[in-house]
PDB file of C-alpha atoms in Angstrom:
ATOM      1  CA  UNK L   1      43.521 -63.588 -32.963  1.00 91.00           C
ATOM      2  CA  UNK L   2      42.994 -61.241 -30.036  1.00 95.00           C
ATOM      3  CA  UNK L   3      42.109 -62.896 -26.730  1.00 98.00           C
ATOM      4  CA  UNK L   4      40.761 -60.928 -23.759  1.00 98.00           C
ATOM      5  CA  UNK L   5      42.212 -61.673 -20.319  1.00 98.00           C
ATOM      6  CA  UNK L   6      40.899 -61.067 -16.812  1.00 98.00           C
ATOM      7  CA  UNK L   7      41.874 -61.275 -13.158  1.00 98.00           C
ATOM      8  CA  UNK L   8      44.780 -63.630 -12.316  1.00 98.00           C
ATOM      9  CA  UNK L   9      45.322 -64.675 -15.934  1.00 98.00           C
ATOM     10  CA  UNK L  10      45.868 -61.048 -16.919  1.00 98.00           C
ATOM     11  CA  UNK L  11      48.189 -60.571 -13.956  1.00 97.00           C
ATOM     12  CA  UNK L  12      50.250 -63.626 -14.973  1.00 97.00           C
ATOM     13  CA  UNK L  13      50.901 -62.282 -18.477  1.00 96.00           C
ATOM     14  CA  UNK L  14      52.162 -58.969 -17.117  1.00 95.00           C
ATOM     15  CA  UNK L  15      48.936 -57.017 -16.894  1.00 96.00           C
ATOM     16  CA  UNK L  16      47.973 -57.054 -20.556  1.00 95.00           C
ATOM     17  CA  UNK L  17      44.198 -56.804 -21.079  1.00 97.00           C
ATOM     18  CA  UNK L  18      44.533 -58.895 -24.236  1.00 97.00           C
ATOM     19  CA  UNK L  19      47.121 -60.951 -26.078  1.00 97.00           C
ATOM     20  CA  UNK L  20      47.341 -61.844 -29.752  1.00 96.00           C
ATOM     21  CA  UNK L  21      47.644 -65.482 -30.771  1.00 95.00           C
ATOM     22  CA  UNK L  22      48.682 -66.672 -34.220  1.00 93.00           C
ATOM     23  CA  UNK L  23      46.058 -69.355 -34.837  1.00 93.00           C
ATOM     24  CA  UNK L  24      45.359 -70.992 -38.175  1.00 92.00           C
ATOM     25  CA  UNK L  25      41.855 -70.775 -39.658  1.00 91.00           C
ATOM     26  CA  UNK L  26      39.746 -73.604 -38.285  1.00 94.00           C
ATOM     27  CA  UNK L  27      41.500 -73.538 -34.920  1.00 96.00           C
ATOM     28  CA  UNK L  28      39.510 -74.816 -31.971  1.00 98.00           C
ATOM     29  CA  UNK L  29      39.125 -73.654 -28.401  1.00 98.00           C
ATOM     30  CA  UNK L  30      41.454 -76.458 -27.335  1.00 98.00           C
ATOM     31  CA  UNK L  31      44.126 -75.245 -29.760  1.00 97.00           C
ATOM     32  CA  UNK L  32      43.735 -71.756 -28.344  1.00 97.00           C
ATOM     33  CA  UNK L  33      44.436 -73.098 -24.856  1.00 97.00           C
ATOM     34  CA  UNK L  34      47.582 -74.840 -26.114  1.00 97.00           C
ATOM     35  CA  UNK L  35      48.820 -71.721 -27.919  1.00 97.00           C
ATOM     36  CA  UNK L  36      48.169 -69.565 -24.880  1.00 97.00           C
ATOM     37  CA  UNK L  37      50.227 -71.839 -22.627  1.00 97.00           C
ATOM     38  CA  UNK L  38      53.001 -72.109 -25.269  1.00 97.00           C
ATOM     39  CA  UNK L  39      53.232 -68.317 -25.521  1.00 96.00           C
ATOM     40  CA  UNK L  40      52.876 -67.559 -21.817  1.00 97.00           C
ATOM     41  CA  UNK L  41      54.048 -70.560 -19.737  1.00 97.00           C
ATOM     42  CA  UNK L  42      53.181 -68.672 -16.544  1.00 97.00           C
ATOM     43  CA  UNK L  43      49.483 -69.407 -17.167  1.00 97.00           C
ATOM     44  CA  UNK L  44      49.993 -73.159 -17.622  1.00 98.00           C
ATOM     45  CA  UNK L  45      48.661 -73.962 -14.165  1.00 97.00           C
ATOM     46  CA  UNK L  46      45.561 -71.818 -14.384  1.00 97.00           C
ATOM     47  CA  UNK L  47      44.404 -72.106 -18.020  1.00 97.00           C
ATOM     48  CA  UNK L  48      43.208 -75.722 -17.659  1.00 97.00           C
ATOM     49  CA  UNK L  49      40.838 -74.500 -14.934  1.00 97.00           C
ATOM     50  CA  UNK L  50      39.551 -71.635 -17.090  1.00 98.00           C
ATOM     51  CA  UNK L  51      36.569 -71.627 -19.415  1.00 98.00           C
ATOM     52  CA  UNK L  52      36.903 -70.016 -22.838  1.00 98.00           C
ATOM     53  CA  UNK L  53      34.183 -67.645 -23.999  1.00 98.00           C
ATOM     54  CA  UNK L  54      33.437 -67.144 -27.689  1.00 98.00           C
ATOM     55  CA  UNK L  55      31.015 -64.329 -28.477  1.00 98.00           C
ATOM     56  CA  UNK L  56      30.090 -64.091 -24.760  1.00 98.00           C
ATOM     57  CA  UNK L  57      29.201 -67.794 -24.527  1.00 98.00           C
ATOM     58  CA  UNK L  58      31.157 -70.605 -22.856  1.00 98.00           C
ATOM     59  CA  UNK L  59      32.623 -72.853 -25.556  1.00 98.00           C
ATOM     60  CA  UNK L  60      33.854 -76.453 -25.314  1.00 98.00           C
ATOM     61  CA  UNK L  61      37.354 -77.388 -26.505  1.00 98.00           C
ATOM     62  CA  UNK L  62      36.108 -78.858 -29.814  1.00 98.00           C
ATOM     63  CA  UNK L  63      34.400 -75.646 -30.929  1.00 98.00           C
ATOM     64  CA  UNK L  64      35.960 -73.999 -33.989  1.00 98.00           C
ATOM     65  CA  UNK L  65      36.605 -70.310 -33.416  1.00 97.00           C
ATOM     66  CA  UNK L  66      35.399 -67.843 -36.040  1.00 95.00           C
ATOM     67  CA  UNK L  67      38.240 -65.419 -36.734  1.00 88.00           C
ATOM     68  CA  UNK L  68      35.945 -62.435 -36.214  1.00 91.00           C
ATOM     69  CA  UNK L  69      34.671 -63.705 -32.862  1.00 95.00           C
ATOM     70  CA  UNK L  70      35.336 -61.999 -29.550  1.00 97.00           C
ATOM     71  CA  UNK L  71      37.288 -64.508 -27.473  1.00 98.00           C
ATOM     72  CA  UNK L  72      38.038 -64.336 -23.740  1.00 98.00           C
ATOM     73  CA  UNK L  73      39.686 -66.492 -21.098  1.00 98.00           C
ATOM     74  CA  UNK L  74      37.370 -66.865 -18.101  1.00 98.00           C
ATOM     75  CA  UNK L  75      39.193 -67.967 -14.959  1.00 98.00           C
ATOM     76  CA  UNK L  76      37.038 -69.548 -12.220  1.00 98.00           C
ATOM     77  CA  UNK L  77      34.534 -66.833 -11.342  1.00 98.00           C
ATOM     78  CA  UNK L  78      34.234 -65.362  -7.859  1.00 98.00           C
ATOM     79  CA  UNK L  79      31.392 -62.896  -8.032  1.00 97.00           C
ATOM     80  CA  UNK L  80      28.828 -62.595  -5.282  1.00 95.00           C
TER      81      UNK L  80
ATOM     82  CA  UNK U   1      15.913 -56.101 -14.301  1.00 97.00           C
ATOM     83  CA  UNK U   2      19.644 -56.752 -14.260  1.00 98.00           C
ATOM     84  CA  UNK U   3      22.512 -54.320 -13.766  1.00 98.00           C
ATOM     85  CA  UNK U   4      26.215 -53.967 -13.120  1.00 98.00           C
ATOM     86  CA  UNK U   5      27.014 -50.859 -11.110  1.00 98.00           C
ATOM     87  CA  UNK U   6      30.019 -49.020  -9.716  1.00 98.00           C
ATOM     88  CA  UNK U   7      27.799 -47.253  -7.172  1.00 98.00           C
ATOM     89  CA  UNK U   8      26.508 -48.510  -3.805  1.00 98.00           C
ATOM     90  CA  UNK U   9      23.461 -50.761  -4.210  1.00 98.00           C
ATOM     91  CA  UNK U  10      20.291 -49.166  -2.822  1.00 98.00           C
ATOM     92  CA  UNK U  11      18.701 -52.427  -1.718  1.00 98.00           C
ATOM     93  CA  UNK U  12      15.735 -50.685  -0.111  1.00 98.00           C
ATOM     94  CA  UNK U  13      14.808 -49.105  -3.437  1.00 98.00           C
ATOM     95  CA  UNK U  14      15.476 -52.416  -5.171  1.00 98.00           C
ATOM     96  CA  UNK U  15      13.124 -54.245  -2.824  1.00 98.00           C
ATOM     97  CA  UNK U  16      10.420 -51.614  -3.373  1.00 98.00           C
ATOM     98  CA  UNK U  17      10.920 -51.923  -7.131  1.00 98.00           C
ATOM     99  CA  UNK U  18       9.999 -55.614  -7.180  1.00 98.00           C
ATOM    100  CA  UNK U  19       6.895 -55.301  -4.970  1.00 98.00           C
ATOM    101  CA  UNK U  20       3.628 -55.946  -6.775  1.00 96.00           C
ATOM    102  CA  UNK U  21      -0.073 -56.101  -5.897  1.00 97.00           C
ATOM    103  CA  UNK U  22      -0.171 -59.595  -7.415  1.00 96.00           C
ATOM    104  CA  UNK U  23       2.662 -60.878  -5.236  1.00 98.00           C
ATOM    105  CA  UNK U  24       2.298 -61.826  -1.598  1.00 98.00           C
ATOM    106  CA  UNK U  25       5.976 -62.649  -1.126  1.00 98.00           C
ATOM    107  CA  UNK U  26       9.220 -60.763  -1.593  1.00 98.00           C
ATOM    108  CA  UNK U  27      12.670 -62.182  -0.902  1.00 98.00           C
ATOM    109  CA  UNK U  28      15.899 -60.186  -0.815  1.00 98.00           C
ATOM    110  CA  UNK U  29      19.383 -61.699  -0.793  1.00 98.00           C
ATOM    111  CA  UNK U  30      22.420 -59.511  -0.139  1.00 98.00           C
ATOM    112  CA  UNK U  31      26.020 -60.607  -0.533  1.00 98.00           C
ATOM    113  CA  UNK U  32      28.282 -58.479   1.685  1.00 98.00           C
ATOM    114  CA  UNK U  33      32.029 -58.209   2.127  1.00 98.00           C
ATOM    115  CA  UNK U  34      33.136 -60.447   5.012  1.00 97.00           C
ATOM    116  CA  UNK U  35      36.142 -59.568   7.187  1.00 96.00           C
ATOM    117  CA  UNK U  36      37.487 -63.106   7.678  1.00 95.00           C
ATOM    118  CA  UNK U  37      38.006 -66.161   5.475  1.00 92.00           C
ATOM    119  CA  UNK U  38      39.314 -68.805   7.855  1.00 92.00           C
ATOM    120  CA  UNK U  39      42.173 -66.969   9.590  1.00 93.00           C
ATOM    121  CA  UNK U  40      42.783 -64.571   6.706  1.00 93.00           C
ATOM    122  CA  UNK U  41      41.743 -60.962   7.246  1.00 96.00           C
ATOM    123  CA  UNK U  42      40.141 -59.065   4.375  1.00 96.00           C
ATOM    124  CA  UNK U  43      40.405 -55.280   4.294  1.00 97.00           C
ATOM    125  CA  UNK U  44      38.544 -54.800   1.037  1.00 98.00           C
ATOM    126  CA  UNK U  45      37.557 -56.590  -2.151  1.00 98.00           C
ATOM    127  CA  UNK U  46      38.032 -55.248  -5.663  1.00 98.00           C
ATOM    128  CA  UNK U  47      35.492 -56.608  -8.165  1.00 98.00           C
ATOM    129  CA  UNK U  48      35.928 -56.654 -11.928  1.00 98.00           C
ATOM    130  CA  UNK U  49      33.696 -58.012 -14.673  1.00 98.00           C
ATOM    131  CA  UNK U  50      33.843 -58.969 -18.319  1.00 98.00           C
ATOM    132  CA  UNK U  51      31.076 -56.446 -18.812  1.00 98.00           C
ATOM    133  CA  UNK U  52      29.230 -57.473 -22.003  1.00 98.00           C
ATOM    134  CA  UNK U  53      29.249 -61.167 -21.111  1.00 98.00           C
ATOM    135  CA  UNK U  54      28.316 -60.541 -17.473  1.00 98.00           C
ATOM    136  CA  UNK U  55      25.317 -58.489 -18.588  1.00 98.00           C
ATOM    137  CA  UNK U  56      24.279 -61.222 -21.010  1.00 98.00           C
ATOM    138  CA  UNK U  57      24.581 -63.940 -18.344  1.00 98.00           C
ATOM    139  CA  UNK U  58      22.597 -61.903 -15.826  1.00 98.00           C
ATOM    140  CA  UNK U  59      19.818 -61.460 -18.392  1.00 98.00           C
ATOM    141  CA  UNK U  60      19.844 -65.214 -19.094  1.00 98.00           C
ATOM    142  CA  UNK U  61      19.555 -65.967 -15.373  1.00 98.00           C
ATOM    143  CA  UNK U  62      16.574 -63.609 -15.111  1.00 98.00           C
ATOM    144  CA  UNK U  63      14.939 -65.292 -18.123  1.00 98.00           C
ATOM    145  CA  UNK U  64      15.509 -68.783 -16.717  1.00 98.00           C
ATOM    146  CA  UNK U  65      14.137 -67.796 -13.298  1.00 98.00           C
ATOM    147  CA  UNK U  66      11.026 -66.329 -14.967  1.00 98.00           C
ATOM    148  CA  UNK U  67      10.629 -69.558 -16.948  1.00 98.00           C
ATOM    149  CA  UNK U  68      10.780 -71.719 -13.802  1.00 98.00           C
ATOM    150  CA  UNK U  69       8.740 -69.657 -11.331  1.00 98.00           C
ATOM    151  CA  UNK U  70       5.704 -67.312 -11.510  1.00 98.00           C
ATOM    152  CA  UNK U  71       7.774 -64.191 -10.881  1.00 98.00           C
ATOM    153  CA  UNK U  72       6.184 -60.776 -10.618  1.00 98.00           C
ATOM    154  CA  UNK U  73       9.424 -58.807 -10.699  1.00 98.00           C
ATOM    155  CA  UNK U  74      13.056 -59.743 -10.248  1.00 98.00           C
ATOM    156  CA  UNK U  75      16.168 -57.612  -9.821  1.00 98.00           C
ATOM    157  CA  UNK U  76      19.758 -58.861 -10.097  1.00 98.00           C
ATOM    158  CA  UNK U  77      22.424 -56.252  -9.339  1.00 98.00           C
ATOM    159  CA  UNK U  78      26.165 -56.749  -8.931  1.00 98.00           C
ATOM    160  CA  UNK U  79      28.550 -54.040  -7.837  1.00 98.00           C
ATOM    161  CA  UNK U  80      32.053 -53.521  -9.269  1.00 98.00           C
ATOM    162  CA  UNK U  81      35.142 -51.728  -8.000  1.00 98.00           C
ATOM    163  CA  UNK U  82      36.569 -51.519  -4.494  1.00 98.00           C
ATOM    164  CA  UNK U  83      34.253 -52.464  -1.616  1.00 98.00           C
ATOM    165  CA  UNK U  84      35.058 -52.201   2.080  1.00 97.00           C
ATOM    166  CA  UNK U  85      34.028 -54.768   4.708  1.00 97.00           C
ATOM    167  CA  UNK U  86      30.226 -54.899   5.170  1.00 98.00           C
ATOM    168  CA  UNK U  87      29.437 -53.233   1.842  1.00 98.00           C
ATOM    169  CA  UNK U  88      26.886 -54.923  -0.419  1.00 98.00           C
ATOM    170  CA  UNK U  89      28.448 -56.605  -3.459  1.00 98.00           C
ATOM    171  CA  UNK U  90      25.375 -58.298  -4.897  1.00 98.00           C
ATOM    172  CA  UNK U  91      21.608 -58.075  -4.462  1.00 98.00           C
ATOM    173  CA  UNK U  92      18.820 -60.358  -5.640  1.00 98.00           C
ATOM    174  CA  UNK U  93      15.210 -59.289  -5.062  1.00 98.00           C
ATOM    175  CA  UNK U  94      12.252 -61.391  -6.192  1.00 98.00           C
ATOM    176  CA  UNK U  95       8.494 -61.176  -5.858  1.00 98.00           C
ATOM    177  CA  UNK U  96       6.084 -64.060  -6.446  1.00 98.00           C
ATOM    178  CA  UNK U  97       2.471 -64.763  -5.433  1.00 98.00           C
ATOM    179  CA  UNK U  98       3.548 -67.216  -2.684  1.00 98.00           C
ATOM    180  CA  UNK U  99       6.652 -67.490  -0.497  1.00 98.00           C
ATOM    181  CA  UNK U 100       8.012 -70.898  -1.513  1.00 98.00           C
ATOM    182  CA  UNK U 101       8.603 -69.680  -5.075  1.00 98.00           C
ATOM    183  CA  UNK U 102      10.158 -66.421  -3.874  1.00 98.00           C
ATOM    184  CA  UNK U 103      12.709 -68.313  -1.765  1.00 98.00           C
ATOM    185  CA  UNK U 104      13.425 -70.864  -4.514  1.00 98.00           C
ATOM    186  CA  UNK U 105      13.846 -68.280  -7.280  1.00 98.00           C
ATOM    187  CA  UNK U 106      16.097 -66.107  -5.125  1.00 98.00           C
ATOM    188  CA  UNK U 107      18.276 -69.092  -4.214  1.00 98.00           C
ATOM    189  CA  UNK U 108      18.489 -70.177  -7.836  1.00 98.00           C
ATOM    190  CA  UNK U 109      19.474 -66.686  -9.007  1.00 98.00           C
ATOM    191  CA  UNK U 110      22.301 -66.111  -6.525  1.00 98.00           C
ATOM    192  CA  UNK U 111      23.671 -69.629  -7.084  1.00 98.00           C
ATOM    193  CA  UNK U 112      23.592 -69.110 -10.857  1.00 98.00           C
ATOM    194  CA  UNK U 113      25.304 -65.725 -10.539  1.00 98.00           C
ATOM    195  CA  UNK U 114      28.147 -67.312  -8.587  1.00 98.00           C
ATOM    196  CA  UNK U 115      28.549 -70.071 -11.158  1.00 97.00           C
ATOM    197  CA  UNK U 116      27.963 -68.399 -14.522  1.00 98.00           C
ATOM    198  CA  UNK U 117      28.624 -64.656 -14.450  1.00 98.00           C
ATOM    199  CA  UNK U 118      32.179 -63.574 -15.347  1.00 98.00           C
ATOM    200  CA  UNK U 119      32.934 -61.449 -12.308  1.00 98.00           C
ATOM    201  CA  UNK U 120      36.032 -61.782 -10.130  1.00 98.00           C
ATOM    202  CA  UNK U 121      37.155 -60.397  -6.816  1.00 98.00           C
ATOM    203  CA  UNK U 122      40.633 -59.488  -5.653  1.00 98.00           C
ATOM    204  CA  UNK U 123      41.264 -59.714  -1.927  1.00 97.00           C
ATOM    205  CA  UNK U 124      43.209 -56.918  -0.220  1.00 97.00           C
ATOM    206  CA  UNK U 125      44.968 -58.076   2.979  1.00 95.00           C
ATOM    207  CA  UNK U 126      46.111 -55.820   5.869  1.00 95.00           C
ATOM    208  CA  UNK U 127      49.771 -56.025   4.731  1.00 95.00           C
ATOM    209  CA  UNK U 128      48.733 -54.464   1.436  1.00 94.00           C
ATOM    210  CA  UNK U 129      49.092 -57.673  -0.545  1.00 95.00           C
ATOM    211  CA  UNK U 130      46.406 -58.582  -3.072  1.00 96.00           C
ATOM    212  CA  UNK U 131      45.194 -61.916  -4.383  1.00 96.00           C
ATOM    213  CA  UNK U 132      42.682 -62.778  -7.086  1.00 98.00           C
ATOM    214  CA  UNK U 133      40.111 -65.280  -5.864  1.00 97.00           C
ATOM    215  CA  UNK U 134      39.598 -68.229  -8.214  1.00 96.00           C
ATOM    216  CA  UNK U 135      37.725 -71.014  -6.409  1.00 94.00           C
ATOM    217  CA  UNK U 136      38.708 -74.624  -7.047  1.00 90.00           C
ATOM    218  CA  UNK U 137      35.059 -75.417  -7.675  1.00 67.00           C
ATOM    219  CA  UNK U 138      32.195 -73.018  -8.255  1.00 45.00           C
ATOM    220  CA  UNK U 139      30.333 -72.486  -5.012  1.00 43.00           C
TER     221      UNK U 139
END
């Protein structure tokens, strides 16, 4: 599954705009967080403070991710 | 009307765009790049967005504001890219029949933008160092 990254999270994984996670069908947002931290330990401090967006909507940790969905890690926003 | 833009925000035109014969009040909020945060000097800010989601969230904020208040017109515009000190990063313009609603709707919209819209800024310090800004709590 491809996961879009922004701002400091992207910086921490070496500047990649997206990473690919090997998640089983039925995986949840919470499992995605765990896999992200397992694959890129550098983001372990920041990911718990991030929201996860599925199809451009914030999703709680118990939400099951459709494999076709667009998924993104949303670090604390600082617009304005 | 909502928009993300890489160009300077023409807030005079934006204010004119929300004026209406049915509205006796217009409020305009501008967010501008500040030179100091505590003792830390900012030379410039570099804004980036998760474009499709940011546009969706801005549209939702407009819809919610229109649901809560009798809005004539509303404009939410956020700029992206590198902005120098004093440049306008965000503009909210609202017209309503009476002033209390114009103030309330404007306040709601800018607060919601800062909480819900996936936009981030990177601070550029005088030494050339950069730092992404990720607040501990949304504010």
